[in-house]
Coordinates of C-alpha atoms (C1' of nucleotides) in Angstrom, one line a residue:
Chain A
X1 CA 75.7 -73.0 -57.7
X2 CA 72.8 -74.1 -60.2
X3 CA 71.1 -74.8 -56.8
X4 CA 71.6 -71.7 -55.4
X5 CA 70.3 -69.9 -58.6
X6 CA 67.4 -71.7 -58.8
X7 CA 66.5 -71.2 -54.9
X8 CA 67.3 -67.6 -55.0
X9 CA 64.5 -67.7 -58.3
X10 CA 62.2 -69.6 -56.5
X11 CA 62.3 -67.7 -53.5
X12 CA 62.1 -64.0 -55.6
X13 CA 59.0 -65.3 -56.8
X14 CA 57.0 -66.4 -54.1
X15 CA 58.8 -63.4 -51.8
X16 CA 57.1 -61.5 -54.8
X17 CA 54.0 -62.7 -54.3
X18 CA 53.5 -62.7 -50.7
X19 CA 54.3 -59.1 -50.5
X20 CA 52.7 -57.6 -53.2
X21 CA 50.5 -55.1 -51.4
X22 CA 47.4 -56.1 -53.7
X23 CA 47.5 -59.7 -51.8
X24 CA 48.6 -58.3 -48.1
X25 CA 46.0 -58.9 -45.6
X26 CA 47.5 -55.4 -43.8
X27 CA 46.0 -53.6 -46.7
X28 CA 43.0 -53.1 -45.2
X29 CA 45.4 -51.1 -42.1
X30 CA 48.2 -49.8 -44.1
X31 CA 49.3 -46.9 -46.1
X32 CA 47.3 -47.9 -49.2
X33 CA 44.3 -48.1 -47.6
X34 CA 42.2 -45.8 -49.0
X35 CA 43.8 -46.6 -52.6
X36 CA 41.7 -47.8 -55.4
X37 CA 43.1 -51.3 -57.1
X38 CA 45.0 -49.7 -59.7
X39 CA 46.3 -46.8 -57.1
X40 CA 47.4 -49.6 -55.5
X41 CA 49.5 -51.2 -58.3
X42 CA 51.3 -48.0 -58.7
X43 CA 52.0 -47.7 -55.0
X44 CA 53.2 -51.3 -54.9
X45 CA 55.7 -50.8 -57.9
X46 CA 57.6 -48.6 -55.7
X47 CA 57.9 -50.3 -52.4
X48 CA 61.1 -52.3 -51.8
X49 CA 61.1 -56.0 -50.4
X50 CA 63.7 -56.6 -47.7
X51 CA 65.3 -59.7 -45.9
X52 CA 63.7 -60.7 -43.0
X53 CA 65.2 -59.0 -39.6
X54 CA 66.4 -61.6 -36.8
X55 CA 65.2 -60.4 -33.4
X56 CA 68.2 -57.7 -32.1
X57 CA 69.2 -56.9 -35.5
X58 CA 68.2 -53.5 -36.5
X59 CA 66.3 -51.9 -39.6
X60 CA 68.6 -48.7 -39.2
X61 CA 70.2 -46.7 -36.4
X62 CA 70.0 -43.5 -34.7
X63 CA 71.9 -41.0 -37.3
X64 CA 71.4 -43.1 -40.4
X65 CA 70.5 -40.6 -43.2
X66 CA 66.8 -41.0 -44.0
X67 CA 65.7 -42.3 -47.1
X68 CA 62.7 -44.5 -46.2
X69 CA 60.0 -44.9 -44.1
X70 CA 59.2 -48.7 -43.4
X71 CA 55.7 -50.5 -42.9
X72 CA 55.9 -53.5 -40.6
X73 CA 54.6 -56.9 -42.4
X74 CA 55.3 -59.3 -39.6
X75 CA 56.8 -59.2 -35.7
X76 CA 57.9 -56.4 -34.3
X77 CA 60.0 -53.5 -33.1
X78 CA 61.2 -51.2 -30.6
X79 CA 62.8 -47.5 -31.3
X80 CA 65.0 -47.0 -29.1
X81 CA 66.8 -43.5 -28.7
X82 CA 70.5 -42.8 -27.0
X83 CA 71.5 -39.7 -25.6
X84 CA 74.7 -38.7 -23.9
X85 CA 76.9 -42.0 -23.0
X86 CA 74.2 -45.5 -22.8
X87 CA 71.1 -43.5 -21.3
X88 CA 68.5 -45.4 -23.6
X89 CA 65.1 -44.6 -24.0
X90 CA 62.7 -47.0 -26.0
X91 CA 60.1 -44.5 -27.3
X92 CA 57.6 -46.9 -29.7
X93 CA 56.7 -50.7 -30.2
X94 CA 55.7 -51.0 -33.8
X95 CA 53.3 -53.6 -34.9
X96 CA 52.2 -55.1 -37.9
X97 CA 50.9 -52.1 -40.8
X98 CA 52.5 -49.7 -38.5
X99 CA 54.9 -47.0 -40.2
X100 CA 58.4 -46.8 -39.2
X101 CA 60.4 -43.6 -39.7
X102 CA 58.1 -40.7 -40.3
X103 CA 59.9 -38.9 -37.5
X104 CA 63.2 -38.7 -39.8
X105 CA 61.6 -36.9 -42.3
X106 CA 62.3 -33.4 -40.4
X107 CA 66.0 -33.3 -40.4
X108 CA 67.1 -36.1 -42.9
X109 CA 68.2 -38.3 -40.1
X110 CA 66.6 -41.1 -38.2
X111 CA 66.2 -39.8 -34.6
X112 CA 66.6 -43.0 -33.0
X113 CA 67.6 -46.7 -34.1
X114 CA 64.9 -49.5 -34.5
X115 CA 65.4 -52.6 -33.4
X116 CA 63.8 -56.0 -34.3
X117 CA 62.3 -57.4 -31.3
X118 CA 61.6 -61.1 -33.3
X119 CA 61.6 -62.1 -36.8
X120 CA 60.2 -59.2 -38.7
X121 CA 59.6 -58.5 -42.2
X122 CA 59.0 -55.1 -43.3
X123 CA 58.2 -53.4 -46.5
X124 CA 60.8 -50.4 -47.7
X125 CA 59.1 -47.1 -49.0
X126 CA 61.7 -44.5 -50.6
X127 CA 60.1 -41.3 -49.4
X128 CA 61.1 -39.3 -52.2
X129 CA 58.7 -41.8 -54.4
X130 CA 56.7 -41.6 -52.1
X131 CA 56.6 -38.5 -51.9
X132 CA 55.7 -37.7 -55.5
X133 CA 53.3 -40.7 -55.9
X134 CA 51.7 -38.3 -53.0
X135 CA 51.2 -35.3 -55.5
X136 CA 48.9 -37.5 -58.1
X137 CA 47.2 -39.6 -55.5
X138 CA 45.0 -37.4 -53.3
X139 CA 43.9 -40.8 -51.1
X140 CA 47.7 -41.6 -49.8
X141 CA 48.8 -38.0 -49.2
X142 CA 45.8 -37.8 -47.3
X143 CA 46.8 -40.9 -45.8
X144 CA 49.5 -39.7 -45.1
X145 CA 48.7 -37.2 -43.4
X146 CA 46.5 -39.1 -41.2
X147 CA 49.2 -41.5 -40.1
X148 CA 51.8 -38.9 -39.2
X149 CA 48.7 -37.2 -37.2
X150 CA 47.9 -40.3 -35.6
X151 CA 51.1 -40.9 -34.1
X152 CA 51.0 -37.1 -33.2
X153 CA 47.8 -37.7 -31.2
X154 CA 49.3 -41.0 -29.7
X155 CA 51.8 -39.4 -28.2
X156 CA 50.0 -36.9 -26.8
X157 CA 48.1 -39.5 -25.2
X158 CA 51.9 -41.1 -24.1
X159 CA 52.6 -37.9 -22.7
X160 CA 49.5 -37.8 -20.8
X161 CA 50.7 -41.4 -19.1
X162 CA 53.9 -40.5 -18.5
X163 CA 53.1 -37.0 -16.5
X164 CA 50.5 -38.4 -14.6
X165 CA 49.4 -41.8 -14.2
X166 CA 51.0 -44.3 -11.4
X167 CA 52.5 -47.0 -12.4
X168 CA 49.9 -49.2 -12.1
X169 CA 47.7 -47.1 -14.6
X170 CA 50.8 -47.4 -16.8
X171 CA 50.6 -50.7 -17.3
X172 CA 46.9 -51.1 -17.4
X173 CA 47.4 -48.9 -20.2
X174 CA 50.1 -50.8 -21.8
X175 CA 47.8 -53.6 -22.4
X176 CA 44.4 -52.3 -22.8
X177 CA 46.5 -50.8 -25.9
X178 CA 48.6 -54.0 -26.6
X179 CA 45.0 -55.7 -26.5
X180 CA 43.3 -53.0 -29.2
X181 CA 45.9 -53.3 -31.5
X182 CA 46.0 -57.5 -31.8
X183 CA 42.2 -57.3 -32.1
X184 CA 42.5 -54.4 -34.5
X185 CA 44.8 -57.0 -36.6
X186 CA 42.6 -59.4 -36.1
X187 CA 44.6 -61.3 -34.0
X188 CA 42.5 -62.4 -30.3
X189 CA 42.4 -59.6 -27.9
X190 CA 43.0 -61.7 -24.8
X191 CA 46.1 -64.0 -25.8
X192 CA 49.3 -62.9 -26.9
X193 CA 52.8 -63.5 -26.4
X194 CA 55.1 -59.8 -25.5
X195 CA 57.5 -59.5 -27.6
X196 CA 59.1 -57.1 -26.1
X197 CA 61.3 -58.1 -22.2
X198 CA 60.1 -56.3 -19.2
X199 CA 63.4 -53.8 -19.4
X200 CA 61.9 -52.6 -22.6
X201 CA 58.3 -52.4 -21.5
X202 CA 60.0 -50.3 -17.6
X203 CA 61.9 -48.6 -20.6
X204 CA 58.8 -47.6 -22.5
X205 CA 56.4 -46.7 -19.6
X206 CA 59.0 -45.2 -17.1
X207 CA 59.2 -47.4 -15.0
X208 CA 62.2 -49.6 -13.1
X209 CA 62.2 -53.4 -14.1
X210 CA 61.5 -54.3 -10.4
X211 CA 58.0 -52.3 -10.6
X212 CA 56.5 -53.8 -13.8
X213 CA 57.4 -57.3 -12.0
X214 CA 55.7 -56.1 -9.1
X215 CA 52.6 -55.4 -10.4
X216 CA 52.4 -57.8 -12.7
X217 CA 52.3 -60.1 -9.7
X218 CA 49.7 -57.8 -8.1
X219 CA 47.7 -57.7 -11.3
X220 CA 47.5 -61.7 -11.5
X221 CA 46.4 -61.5 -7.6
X222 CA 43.2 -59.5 -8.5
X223 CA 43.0 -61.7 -11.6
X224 CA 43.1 -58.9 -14.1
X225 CA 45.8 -61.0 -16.5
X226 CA 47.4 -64.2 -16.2
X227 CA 50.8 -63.7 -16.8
X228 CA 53.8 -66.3 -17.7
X229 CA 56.9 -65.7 -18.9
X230 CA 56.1 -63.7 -22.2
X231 CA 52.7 -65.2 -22.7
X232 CA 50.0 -63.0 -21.6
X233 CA 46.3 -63.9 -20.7
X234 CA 43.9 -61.3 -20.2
X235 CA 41.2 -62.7 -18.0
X236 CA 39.9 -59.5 -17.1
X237 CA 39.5 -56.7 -19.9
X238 CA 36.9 -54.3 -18.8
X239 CA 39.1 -54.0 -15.1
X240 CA 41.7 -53.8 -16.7
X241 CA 40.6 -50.1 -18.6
X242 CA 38.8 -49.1 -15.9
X243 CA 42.1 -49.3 -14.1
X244 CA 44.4 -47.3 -16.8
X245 CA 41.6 -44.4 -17.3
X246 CA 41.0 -44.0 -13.7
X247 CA 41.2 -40.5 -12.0
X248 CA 44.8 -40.8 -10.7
Chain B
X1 CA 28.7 5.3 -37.2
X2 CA 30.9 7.2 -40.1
X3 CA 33.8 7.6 -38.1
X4 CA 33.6 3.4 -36.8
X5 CA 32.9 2.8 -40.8
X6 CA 36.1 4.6 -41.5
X7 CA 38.1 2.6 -38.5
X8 CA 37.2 -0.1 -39.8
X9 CA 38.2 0.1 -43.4
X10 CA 41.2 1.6 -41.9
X11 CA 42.0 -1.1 -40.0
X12 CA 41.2 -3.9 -42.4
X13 CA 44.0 -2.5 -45.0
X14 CA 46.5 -2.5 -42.4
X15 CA 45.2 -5.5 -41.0
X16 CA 45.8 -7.0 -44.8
X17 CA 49.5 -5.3 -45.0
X18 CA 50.7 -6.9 -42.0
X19 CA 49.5 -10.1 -42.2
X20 CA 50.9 -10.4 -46.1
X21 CA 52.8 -13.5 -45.8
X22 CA 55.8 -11.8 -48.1
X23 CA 55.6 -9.1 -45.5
X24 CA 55.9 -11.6 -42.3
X25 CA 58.7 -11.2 -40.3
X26 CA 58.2 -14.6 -39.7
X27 CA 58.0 -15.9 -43.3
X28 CA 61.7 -17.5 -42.8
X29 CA 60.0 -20.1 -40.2
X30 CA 56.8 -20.5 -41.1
X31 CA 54.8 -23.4 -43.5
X32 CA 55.9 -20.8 -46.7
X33 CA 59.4 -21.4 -45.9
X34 CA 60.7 -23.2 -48.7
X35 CA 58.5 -21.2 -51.5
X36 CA 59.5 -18.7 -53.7
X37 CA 57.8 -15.5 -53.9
X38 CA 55.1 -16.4 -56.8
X39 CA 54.1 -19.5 -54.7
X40 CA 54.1 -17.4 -52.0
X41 CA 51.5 -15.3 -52.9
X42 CA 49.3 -18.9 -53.8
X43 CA 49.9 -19.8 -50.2
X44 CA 48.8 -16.2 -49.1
X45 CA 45.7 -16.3 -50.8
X46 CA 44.4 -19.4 -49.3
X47 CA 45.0 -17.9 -45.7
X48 CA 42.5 -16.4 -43.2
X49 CA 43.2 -13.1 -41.0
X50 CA 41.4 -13.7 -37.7
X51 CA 40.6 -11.2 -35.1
X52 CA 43.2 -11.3 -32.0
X53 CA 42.6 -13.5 -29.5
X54 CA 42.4 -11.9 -26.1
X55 CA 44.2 -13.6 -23.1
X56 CA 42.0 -16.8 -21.9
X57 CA 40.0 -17.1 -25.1
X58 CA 40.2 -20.3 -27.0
X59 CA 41.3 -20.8 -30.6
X60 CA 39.4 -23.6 -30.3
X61 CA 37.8 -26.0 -28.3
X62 CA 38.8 -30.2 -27.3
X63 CA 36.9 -31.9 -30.1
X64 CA 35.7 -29.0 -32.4
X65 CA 35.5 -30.1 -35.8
X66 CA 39.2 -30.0 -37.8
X67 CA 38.9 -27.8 -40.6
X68 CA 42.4 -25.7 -40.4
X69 CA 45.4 -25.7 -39.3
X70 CA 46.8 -22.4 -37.7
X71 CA 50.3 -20.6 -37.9
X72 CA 50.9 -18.4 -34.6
X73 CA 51.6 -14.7 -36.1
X74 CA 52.4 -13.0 -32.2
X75 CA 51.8 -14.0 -28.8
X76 CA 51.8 -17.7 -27.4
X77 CA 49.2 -20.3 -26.7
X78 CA 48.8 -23.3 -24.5
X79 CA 47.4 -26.5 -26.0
X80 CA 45.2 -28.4 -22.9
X81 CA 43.9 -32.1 -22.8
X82 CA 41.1 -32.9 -20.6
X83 CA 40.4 -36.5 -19.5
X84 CA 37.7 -37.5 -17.8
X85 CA 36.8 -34.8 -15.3
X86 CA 38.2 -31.9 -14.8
X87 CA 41.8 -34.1 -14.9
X88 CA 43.6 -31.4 -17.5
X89 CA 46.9 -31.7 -18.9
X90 CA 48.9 -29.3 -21.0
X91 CA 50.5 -30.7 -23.8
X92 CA 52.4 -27.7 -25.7
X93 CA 52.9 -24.0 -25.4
X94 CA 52.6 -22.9 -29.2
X95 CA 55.1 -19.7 -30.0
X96 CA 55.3 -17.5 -33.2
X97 CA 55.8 -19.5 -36.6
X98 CA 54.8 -22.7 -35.0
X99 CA 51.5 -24.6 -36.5
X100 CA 48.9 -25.4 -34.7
X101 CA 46.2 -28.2 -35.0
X102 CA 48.3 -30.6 -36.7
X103 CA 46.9 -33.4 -34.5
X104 CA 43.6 -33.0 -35.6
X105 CA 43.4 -34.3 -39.0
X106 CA 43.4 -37.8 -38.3
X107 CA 40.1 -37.9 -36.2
X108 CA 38.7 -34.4 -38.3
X109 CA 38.6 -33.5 -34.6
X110 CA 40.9 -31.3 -32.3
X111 CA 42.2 -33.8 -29.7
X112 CA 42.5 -30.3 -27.5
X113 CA 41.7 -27.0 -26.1
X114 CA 43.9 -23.8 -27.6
X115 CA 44.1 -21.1 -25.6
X116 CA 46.1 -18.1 -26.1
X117 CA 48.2 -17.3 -23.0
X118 CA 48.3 -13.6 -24.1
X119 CA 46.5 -11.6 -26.8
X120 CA 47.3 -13.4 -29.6
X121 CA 46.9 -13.2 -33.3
X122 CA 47.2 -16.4 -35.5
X123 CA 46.7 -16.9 -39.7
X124 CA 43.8 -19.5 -40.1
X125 CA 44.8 -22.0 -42.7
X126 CA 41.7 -24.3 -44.3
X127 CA 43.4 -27.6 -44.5
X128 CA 41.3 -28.8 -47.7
X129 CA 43.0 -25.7 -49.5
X130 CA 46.4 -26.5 -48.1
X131 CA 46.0 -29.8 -49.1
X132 CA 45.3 -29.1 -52.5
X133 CA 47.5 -26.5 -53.2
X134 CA 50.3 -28.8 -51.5
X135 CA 49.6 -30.8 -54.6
X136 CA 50.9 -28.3 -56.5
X137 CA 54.0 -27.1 -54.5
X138 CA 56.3 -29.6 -53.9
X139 CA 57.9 -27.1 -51.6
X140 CA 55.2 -26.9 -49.5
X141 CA 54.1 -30.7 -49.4
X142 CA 57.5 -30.6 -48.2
X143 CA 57.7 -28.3 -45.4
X144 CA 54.4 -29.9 -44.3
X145 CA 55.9 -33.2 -43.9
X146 CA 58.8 -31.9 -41.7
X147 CA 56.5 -29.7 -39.7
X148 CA 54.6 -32.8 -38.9
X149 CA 57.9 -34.8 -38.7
X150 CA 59.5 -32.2 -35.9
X151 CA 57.1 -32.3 -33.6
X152 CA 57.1 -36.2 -33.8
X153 CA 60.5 -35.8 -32.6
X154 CA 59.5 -32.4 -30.5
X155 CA 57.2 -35.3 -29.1
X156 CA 60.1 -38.2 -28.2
X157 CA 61.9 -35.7 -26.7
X158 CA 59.4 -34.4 -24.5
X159 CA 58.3 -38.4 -23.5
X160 CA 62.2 -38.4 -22.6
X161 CA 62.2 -35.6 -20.3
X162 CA 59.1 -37.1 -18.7
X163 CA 59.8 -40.6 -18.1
X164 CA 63.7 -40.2 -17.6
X165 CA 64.5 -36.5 -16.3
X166 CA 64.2 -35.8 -12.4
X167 CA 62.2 -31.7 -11.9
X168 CA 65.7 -30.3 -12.1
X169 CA 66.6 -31.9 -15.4
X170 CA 63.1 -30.9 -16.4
X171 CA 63.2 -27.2 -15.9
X172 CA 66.9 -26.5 -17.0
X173 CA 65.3 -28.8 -20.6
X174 CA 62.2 -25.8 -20.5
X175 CA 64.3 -22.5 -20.0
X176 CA 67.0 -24.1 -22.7
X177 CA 63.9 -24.9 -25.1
X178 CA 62.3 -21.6 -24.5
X179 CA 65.3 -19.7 -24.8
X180 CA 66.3 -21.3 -27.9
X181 CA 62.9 -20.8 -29.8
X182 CA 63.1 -17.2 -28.4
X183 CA 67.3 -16.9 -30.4
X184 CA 65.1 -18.6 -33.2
X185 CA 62.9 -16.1 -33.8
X186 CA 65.0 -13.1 -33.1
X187 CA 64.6 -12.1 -29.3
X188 CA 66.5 -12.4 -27.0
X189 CA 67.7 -16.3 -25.4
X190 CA 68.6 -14.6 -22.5
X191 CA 65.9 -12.4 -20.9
X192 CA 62.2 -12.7 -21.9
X193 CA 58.8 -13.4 -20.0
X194 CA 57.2 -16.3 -19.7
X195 CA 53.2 -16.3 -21.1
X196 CA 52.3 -19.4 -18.5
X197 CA 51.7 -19.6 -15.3
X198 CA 53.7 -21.8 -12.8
X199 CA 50.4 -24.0 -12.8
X200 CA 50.7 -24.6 -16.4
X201 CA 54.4 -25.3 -16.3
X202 CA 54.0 -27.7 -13.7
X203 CA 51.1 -29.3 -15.8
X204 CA 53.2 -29.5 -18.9
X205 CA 56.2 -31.1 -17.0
X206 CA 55.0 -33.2 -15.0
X207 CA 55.6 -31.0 -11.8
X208 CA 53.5 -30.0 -9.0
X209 CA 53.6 -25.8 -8.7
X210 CA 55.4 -26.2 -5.8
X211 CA 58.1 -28.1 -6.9
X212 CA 58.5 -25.6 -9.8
X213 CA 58.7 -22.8 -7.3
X214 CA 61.0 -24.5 -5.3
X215 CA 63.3 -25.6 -8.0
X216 CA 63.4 -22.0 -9.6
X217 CA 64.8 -20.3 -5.8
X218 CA 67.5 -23.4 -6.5
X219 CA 68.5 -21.6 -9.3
X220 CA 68.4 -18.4 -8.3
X221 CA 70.6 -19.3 -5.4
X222 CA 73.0 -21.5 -8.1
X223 CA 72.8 -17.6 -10.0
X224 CA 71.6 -19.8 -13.2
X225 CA 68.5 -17.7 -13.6
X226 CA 66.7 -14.6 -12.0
X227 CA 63.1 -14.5 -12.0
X228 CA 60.5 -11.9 -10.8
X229 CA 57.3 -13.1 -11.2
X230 CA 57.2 -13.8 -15.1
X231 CA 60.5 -11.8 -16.2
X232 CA 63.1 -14.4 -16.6
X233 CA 66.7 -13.7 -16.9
X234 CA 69.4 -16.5 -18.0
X235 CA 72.4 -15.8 -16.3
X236 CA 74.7 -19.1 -16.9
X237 CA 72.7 -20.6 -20.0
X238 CA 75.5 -23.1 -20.5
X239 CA 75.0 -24.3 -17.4
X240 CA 71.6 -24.5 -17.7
X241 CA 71.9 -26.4 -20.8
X242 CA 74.8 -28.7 -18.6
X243 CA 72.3 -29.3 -16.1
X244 CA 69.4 -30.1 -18.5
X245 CA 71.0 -32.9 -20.6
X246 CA 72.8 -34.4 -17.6
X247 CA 72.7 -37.9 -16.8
X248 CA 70.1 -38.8 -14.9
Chain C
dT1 C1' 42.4 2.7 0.9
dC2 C1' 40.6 -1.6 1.8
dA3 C1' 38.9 -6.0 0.7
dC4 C1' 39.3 -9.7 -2.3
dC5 C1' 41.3 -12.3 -5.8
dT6 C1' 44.7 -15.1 -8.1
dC7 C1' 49.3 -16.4 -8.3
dC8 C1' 53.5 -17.6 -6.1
dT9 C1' 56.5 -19.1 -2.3
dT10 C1' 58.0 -21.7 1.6
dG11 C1' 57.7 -25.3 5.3
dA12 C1' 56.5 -30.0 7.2
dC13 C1' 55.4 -34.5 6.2
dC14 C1' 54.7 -38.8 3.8
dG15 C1' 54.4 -42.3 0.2
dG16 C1' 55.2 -44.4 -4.4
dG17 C1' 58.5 -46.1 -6.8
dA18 C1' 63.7 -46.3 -7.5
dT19 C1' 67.7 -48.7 -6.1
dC20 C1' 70.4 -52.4 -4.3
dA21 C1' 70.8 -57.1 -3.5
dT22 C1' 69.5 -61.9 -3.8
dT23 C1' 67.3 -65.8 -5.6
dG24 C1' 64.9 -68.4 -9.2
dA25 C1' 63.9 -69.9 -13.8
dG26 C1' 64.5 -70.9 -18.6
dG27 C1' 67.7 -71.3 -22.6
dT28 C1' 71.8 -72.8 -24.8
dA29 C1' 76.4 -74.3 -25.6
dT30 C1' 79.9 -77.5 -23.8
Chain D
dA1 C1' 74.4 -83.3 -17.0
dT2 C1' 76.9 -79.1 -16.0
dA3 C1' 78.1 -74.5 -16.3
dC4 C1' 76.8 -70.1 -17.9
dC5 C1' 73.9 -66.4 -19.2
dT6 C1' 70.0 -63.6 -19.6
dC7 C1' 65.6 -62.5 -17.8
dA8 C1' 62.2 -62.3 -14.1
dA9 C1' 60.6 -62.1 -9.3
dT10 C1' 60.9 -60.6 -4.6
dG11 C1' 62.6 -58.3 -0.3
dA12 C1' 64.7 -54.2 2.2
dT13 C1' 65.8 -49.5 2.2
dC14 C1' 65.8 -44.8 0.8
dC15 C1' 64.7 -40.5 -1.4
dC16 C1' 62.5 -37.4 -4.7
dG17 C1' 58.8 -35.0 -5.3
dG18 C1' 53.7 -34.9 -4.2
dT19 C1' 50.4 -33.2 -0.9
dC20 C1' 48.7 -30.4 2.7
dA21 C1' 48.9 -26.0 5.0
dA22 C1' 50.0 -21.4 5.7
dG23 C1' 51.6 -17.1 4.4
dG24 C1' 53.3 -13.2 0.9
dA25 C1' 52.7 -10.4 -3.2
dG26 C1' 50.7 -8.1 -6.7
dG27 C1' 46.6 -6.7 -9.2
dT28 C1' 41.7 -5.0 -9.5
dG29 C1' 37.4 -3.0 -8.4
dA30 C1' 34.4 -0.6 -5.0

DNA sequence: TCACCTCCTTGACCGGGATCATTGAGGTAT
DNA sequence: ATACCTCAATGATCCCGGTCAAGGAGGTGA
């Protein structure tokens, strides 16, 4: 028990420090980013630290009333929305300094549930703190603003690959953009394990399971990726976006 | 000279009555939903009258600088992507109340085209001004965030009907949607006229023209609709809505 | 009134990708 | 090891909806 107390001290602390947004190395991507040092204290004293998620378990499901929106820390996540009777549709991937949630804001409900797709740690922000930290700090409404906009543009652009690209653009797409965001996190461009299965990835782009094997194994013929199990190798880049932008 | 003088004065003071937010028919749907009158008439003052826009003519242009946002005051607008060249894709039909340009404040660039379907008149908001007054009205910081927040979900929805709905599915989903913004604001869910073409439709769902034309004698035959040219009447809309949440 | 658009409808055909079915491969508990 | 399970790859078949082609239908200007 005196143990346990002391772990549970021990492990506050250097939870503490790890994610205290002042020392995260997302900072530079996430919400505060456009927050002067002090800003940023006061945005960190209202953030809440959470357990890590095991892969499958989820940060909240569809219905759940909203009272955060989440930044990712570590792993990842899929949203997945039901509808009618097991007629699921995964509808984002969420990666490191990505915000969770902001489409629950509208009707006080989280559209969809989100799922852990590894080991994830993410960071809790109440909205309603957030939401009035927003009104004396010009720089994270603005931000803000921006991110919600962002994801508005990016699915747009989803829209866009869903109406009218083949499935082979799809996937082209899927990692071109998979690429841009590791090397965005400054993670390598060309190597990087999915975290996701191929059901969620046919899910995602609208496509059966059978296809995305398919031309995965066409894509490794003309040497575009190298592809095993989850690990991906992307021998081919510049192909590879040539390929996704093409004219249908 | 005299006489135009007169017109004009004329026309600018009823211009000003009607477009008086506390006047607006519309004032229950729109951004100032939440305020109360005296906050109102901030919001009011910050806003732009524009001339009508005839059919055809652009609100603005793919990649214009972002300065404001836009409310739709009467008549309807299509928002159009282009990609590459001359590949176009319609991404949303804009109705009265709804905001437009929302999308653009991330980049400070509109990510499309908006072009009014019909003639058209729409309240210019500067977003630097709405900003900053949103700093001031919780209310309105508010209703800003779930404006963004429902078309995220507007957004899921629509990459649902895409990657899971077959052209049936897909047009049952936009008579249900159009007729249930129409109850929304007031008109009639069961007989209006549609501002698009079949062409832009089609672009928006994914569809070929044909297909759309083909699919719309279905229903006719089924006696779910009736449609002459661009008069639509819903004959079974619970049907329709049956039809349009259907399992696959 | 006629020619000329643009928009819509209808028919015939074809192909990309879904579906069904089987096999292989990796992971894990017994 | 073995059995079991989930996930991935591959083959065979089929069908929805795209594409191509050819008319209507309505609107507009000369």
């Amino acid at each position: 028990m005196a143990v346990n107390a002391a772990n549970a001290v021990g492990k506050r602390r250097s939870l503490l420090h790890e994610t205290r947004c002042q020392n995260c190395s997302l900072s530079s991507l996430c919400l505060p980013l456009a927050l002067e040092l002090e800003d940023i204290e006061q945005f960190d004293a209202i953030i809440r630290r959470r357990a890590p998620l095991k892969k499958g378990e989820s940060l909240f499901r569809q219905g759940n009333a909203f009272n955060s929106v989440f930044a990712v820390r570590s792993g990842s996540l899929k949203q997945v929305t039901t509808e009618g009777s097991g007629d699921d549709q995964v509808t984002n991937f969420y990666l490191p300094s990505e915000l969770v949630g902001l489409d629950g804001i509208d009707e006080q409900a989280y559209p969809g549930s989100v799922i852990a797709l590894e080991t994830t740690t993410v960071c809790e922000i109440p909205f309603d703190r957030l939401d009035s930290l927003s009104e004396q700090l010009p720089e994270l409404r603005g931000q803000l603003y921006r991110s919600m906009s962002k994801e508005l543009r990016d699915d747009r652009r989803m829209m866009r690959l869903l109406s009218r690209k083949t499935a082979d653009q799809r996937l082209a797409s899927f990692f071109s953009s998979l690429s841009d965001r590791f090397r965005r996190r400054g993670y390598s461009p060309y190597s990087f394990r999915l975290s996701m299965s191929r059901a969620d990835i046919g899910n995602y782009l609208g496509l059966a399971v059978e296809t995305v094997s398919r031309i995965l194994g066409r894509f490794q013929q003309q040497e575009l990726v190298e592809v095993s199990g989850r690990e991906v190798n992307i021998l081919n880049l510049e192909a590879l976006l040539a390929q996704a932008q093409e004219e249908h």
